[in-house]
Short mmCIF file of C-alpha atoms in Angstrom, two decimals:
data_model
loop_
_atom_site.label_atom_id
_atom_site.label_comp_id
_atom_site.label_asym_id
_atom_site.label_seq_id
_atom_site.Cartn_x
_atom_site.Cartn_y
_atom_site.Cartn_z
CA MET B 1 -10.83 -63.87 138.74
CA VAL B 2 -14.81 -64.75 137.42
CA ASN B 3 -16.26 -63.51 140.05
CA THR B 4 -14.02 -60.07 139.98
CA ILE B 5 -15.00 -59.60 136.48
CA GLY B 6 -18.79 -60.95 136.73
CA THR B 7 -19.18 -58.04 139.17
CA THR B 8 -17.78 -54.95 137.09
CA ARG B 9 -19.55 -51.41 137.15
CA THR B 10 -19.54 -48.70 135.42
CA ARG B 11 -20.89 -45.00 136.24
CA THR B 12 -23.55 -45.21 133.30
CA GLY B 13 -24.72 -48.45 134.75
CA LEU B 14 -22.85 -51.24 132.59
CA THR B 15 -22.88 -54.41 133.72
CA VAL B 16 -20.80 -57.07 132.90
CA HIS B 17 -21.83 -60.78 132.63
CA ALA B 18 -19.09 -63.28 132.93
CA GLU B 19 -19.50 -67.62 133.12
CA LEU B 20 -16.81 -69.54 133.01
CA ASP B 21 -15.98 -71.54 130.27
CA PRO B 22 -14.82 -75.54 131.10
CA GLY B 23 -14.23 -76.38 127.57
CA ALA B 24 -10.68 -77.37 126.22
CA TYR B 25 -9.45 -75.01 123.60
CA PRO B 26 -5.79 -76.60 121.69
CA THR B 27 -3.91 -73.40 120.85
CA GLY B 28 -2.04 -72.97 117.62
CA ILE B 29 -5.23 -73.29 115.41
CA THR B 30 -6.13 -70.59 113.22
CA VAL B 31 -8.59 -69.14 110.99
CA PRO B 32 -7.50 -68.97 107.10
CA ASP B 33 -8.99 -65.43 105.48
CA THR B 34 -10.67 -67.01 103.10
CA VAL B 35 -13.37 -68.32 106.34
CA MET B 36 -12.56 -65.09 108.17
CA ASP B 37 -13.60 -63.24 105.05
CA ARG B 38 -17.12 -65.23 104.93
CA LEU B 39 -17.97 -64.09 108.49
CA PRO B 40 -21.23 -62.35 108.58
CA LEU B 41 -19.80 -59.58 110.60
CA THR B 42 -21.47 -55.93 110.31
CA PRO B 43 -18.27 -52.97 111.07
CA HIS B 44 -19.11 -50.38 113.46
CA GLU B 45 -18.65 -46.98 112.62
CA TRP B 46 -15.82 -46.32 115.27
CA HIS B 47 -12.76 -48.42 113.92
CA GLY B 48 -15.12 -50.77 112.95
CA THR B 49 -11.99 -53.34 111.70
CA TRP B 50 -12.21 -54.23 115.56
CA ASN B 51 -15.53 -53.24 116.68
CA TYR B 52 -18.37 -55.46 114.95
CA THR B 53 -21.39 -58.02 115.45
CA LEU B 54 -20.95 -60.86 114.20
CA ARG B 55 -24.76 -62.09 113.23
CA PRO B 56 -26.14 -65.81 113.91
CA GLU B 57 -25.98 -66.77 110.14
CA PRO B 58 -24.23 -69.18 108.17
CA LEU B 59 -20.90 -68.67 106.06
CA ALA B 60 -21.25 -66.66 103.15
CA PRO B 61 -20.82 -68.66 99.95
CA PRO B 62 -17.30 -68.95 98.95
CA PRO B 63 -16.29 -66.70 96.27
CA PRO B 64 -15.74 -68.24 92.88
CA PRO B 65 -12.16 -69.22 91.88
CA PRO B 66 -9.60 -66.66 90.51
CA SER B 67 -9.24 -67.24 86.43
CA THR B 68 -5.77 -68.84 85.96
CA GLU B 69 -4.88 -66.03 83.78
CA PHE B 70 -5.60 -62.98 86.04
CA GLY B 71 -2.48 -60.69 85.61
CA ARG B 72 -0.66 -63.40 83.76
CA PHE B 73 -0.71 -62.51 79.99
CA PRO B 74 -2.82 -59.65 78.32
CA SER B 75 -5.89 -59.84 76.00
CA GLY B 76 -3.34 -58.36 73.13
CA ASP B 77 -0.90 -59.62 71.23
CA LYS B 78 2.52 -56.70 70.96
CA LEU B 79 4.91 -58.05 68.36
CA PRO B 80 4.38 -57.61 64.76
CA ALA B 81 2.09 -60.65 63.24
CA TRP B 82 4.24 -61.12 60.93
CA LEU B 83 7.28 -62.09 63.26
CA ARG B 84 4.88 -65.32 63.60
CA HIS B 85 5.55 -66.55 60.10
CA PRO B 86 5.54 -70.18 59.55
CA SER B 87 9.18 -69.71 57.98
CA LEU B 88 10.03 -67.81 60.96
CA THR B 89 8.70 -70.12 63.95
CA GLY B 90 9.04 -73.49 62.03
CA LEU B 91 5.06 -74.18 63.02
CA GLU B 92 2.16 -73.28 60.72
CA ALA B 93 -0.61 -71.38 62.47
CA PRO B 94 -2.91 -74.12 63.10
CA ALA B 95 0.27 -76.00 65.50
CA PHE B 96 1.24 -72.00 66.00
CA ASP B 97 -1.91 -71.54 67.79
CA ALA B 98 -1.93 -75.65 69.58
CA LEU B 99 1.55 -74.20 71.32
CA VAL B 100 0.04 -71.27 72.99
CA ALA B 101 -2.53 -73.24 74.16
CA ARG B 102 -0.68 -76.00 75.87
CA TYR B 103 1.54 -73.04 76.94
CA ARG B 104 -0.96 -70.96 78.74
CA ASP B 105 -2.56 -74.26 80.64
CA HIS B 106 0.90 -75.77 81.22
CA LEU B 107 1.01 -72.18 83.34
CA ALA B 108 -2.03 -72.75 84.40
CA LYS B 109 -1.62 -75.84 86.14
CA ASN B 110 1.72 -75.19 87.01
CA PRO B 111 2.02 -71.56 88.52
CA PRO B 112 5.61 -70.19 89.04
CA LEU B 113 6.89 -70.21 92.23
CA LEU B 114 7.95 -66.50 93.47
CA LEU B 115 9.54 -64.91 96.31
CA PRO B 116 7.50 -62.64 98.43
CA GLY B 117 7.24 -59.35 96.59
CA LYS B 118 8.24 -60.57 92.70
CA ARG B 119 5.32 -61.19 90.27
CA PRO B 120 5.39 -63.10 86.92
CA ASP B 121 6.22 -61.46 83.47
CA GLY B 122 3.09 -59.62 82.95
CA GLY B 123 1.41 -59.32 86.84
CA PRO B 124 -0.34 -56.84 87.77
CA GLY B 125 1.54 -53.50 87.41
CA ALA B 126 4.16 -54.97 85.07
CA GLY B 127 1.97 -52.33 82.62
CA THR B 128 3.40 -51.95 79.03
CA ARG B 129 6.00 -54.62 79.74
CA ARG B 130 3.18 -57.61 79.93
CA LEU B 131 3.46 -59.93 76.97
CA SER B 132 0.79 -62.40 75.81
CA ALA B 133 1.66 -66.06 75.19
CA ALA B 134 1.87 -65.87 72.20
CA ASP B 135 4.68 -62.81 72.67
CA HIS B 136 6.59 -64.81 74.74
CA LEU B 137 6.52 -67.92 72.41
CA VAL B 138 7.76 -66.23 68.90
CA VAL B 139 10.51 -64.34 71.22
CA PHE B 140 11.84 -67.63 71.92
CA LEU B 141 11.19 -69.47 68.99
CA LEU B 142 12.94 -66.90 67.19
CA ALA B 143 15.89 -67.46 69.10
CA LYS B 144 16.81 -70.89 69.10
CA ARG B 145 15.61 -71.58 65.45
CA TRP B 146 17.97 -68.78 64.30
CA SER B 147 20.28 -68.48 67.30
CA MET B 148 19.61 -64.96 67.73
CA THR B 149 20.83 -62.79 70.37
CA GLN B 150 19.36 -60.04 72.71
CA ALA B 151 20.49 -56.90 70.35
CA PRO B 152 18.41 -58.51 66.85
CA LEU B 153 15.92 -60.02 68.49
CA ALA B 154 15.22 -56.31 70.17
CA GLU B 155 15.87 -54.67 66.98
CA ALA B 156 12.57 -56.96 65.07
CA THR B 157 10.77 -57.26 68.00
CA GLY B 158 10.88 -53.53 69.53
CA LEU B 159 11.62 -55.08 73.78
CA SER B 160 13.96 -54.77 75.63
CA LYS B 161 16.86 -56.93 75.45
CA SER B 162 16.02 -56.94 79.77
CA ARG B 163 12.62 -58.17 78.79
CA ILE B 164 13.39 -60.52 76.14
CA GLY B 165 16.27 -62.27 78.43
CA ALA B 166 13.33 -61.92 81.14
CA THR B 167 11.01 -64.05 78.60
CA LEU B 168 13.75 -66.57 77.54
CA ARG B 169 14.00 -67.57 81.25
CA ASP B 170 10.29 -67.81 81.41
CA ALA B 171 10.02 -69.67 78.06
CA THR B 172 12.21 -72.23 78.68
CA PRO B 173 11.61 -74.42 80.92
CA VAL B 174 8.07 -74.35 80.55
CA LEU B 175 8.83 -75.46 76.54
CA ALA B 176 11.13 -78.51 77.57
CA ALA B 177 8.22 -79.14 80.18
CA LEU B 178 6.11 -79.54 77.09
CA GLY B 179 8.73 -82.12 75.30
CA HIS B 180 8.78 -78.97 72.44
CA THR B 181 11.88 -78.81 70.04
CA VAL B 182 12.71 -76.28 67.61
CA ALA B 183 14.10 -76.86 64.18
CA LEU B 184 17.43 -74.89 63.52
CA GLY B 185 17.30 -72.58 60.89
CA PRO B 186 20.21 -73.34 58.07
CA LEU B 187 21.65 -69.73 59.38
CA THR B 188 22.57 -67.57 62.34
CA VAL B 189 20.17 -64.25 61.80
CA THR B 190 21.98 -61.38 63.13
CA SER B 191 19.87 -58.43 62.25
CA ALA B 192 15.53 -57.42 61.87
CA THR B 193 16.51 -56.87 57.80
CA GLN B 194 17.38 -60.78 58.06
CA LEU B 195 13.93 -61.86 59.27
CA GLU B 196 11.89 -59.54 57.36
CA ALA B 197 13.80 -61.06 54.30
CA LEU B 198 12.97 -64.69 55.50
CA ALA B 199 9.49 -63.67 55.64
CA GLY B 200 9.15 -62.51 52.23
CA ARG B 201 8.75 -58.65 53.01
CA THR B 202 11.79 -57.68 51.74
CA PRO B 203 14.27 -58.83 49.13
CA PRO B 204 17.18 -60.61 50.41
CA PRO B 205 20.27 -58.86 50.00
CA SER B 206 22.37 -60.21 46.57
CA PRO B 207 25.42 -61.69 46.96
CA ASP B 208 27.40 -58.49 45.59
CA GLN B 209 26.01 -56.59 48.45
#
């Protein structure tokens, strides 16, 4: 077989040199994409994916690891700032900010397992549905502290019920892992107006109303 290949000629004068390589090469070994991407390849103009020159150079340095924040949370908050009022969340501003930091850190160290083709809330392509970590916690704290259903939460936050449901599903196991418990409020909030009153934005309704 080697001699047959080695005597190959073309009409234009191309010759082929072939030698038998007696080395042993185990099967089933693959090269990861992270290494393939660093090979010093120069693609040819014609179908460079298959035709290229491998230069006798060391591998390119590995790229920096991707940020754990990429695509998960946007830079800005969507929910109104008054929804973070301590009377609503049960947390003063420093404690709320600390919980946000712990929440982000936990998700960075424990990224969710996703089915192929699925993305986490706020992943690339989620567009206007993306919520910040602080927004996640606001939704969770309001729902748990005031026993709010999705309808009044949607009214207060401007989010869809489906987005609220997805946020609660995402946040609940994280807050459980962090060991954070929510102190229940003295009543069940059934409207955005009630939330505004609790935050001091509107006077509470009189007993006669």
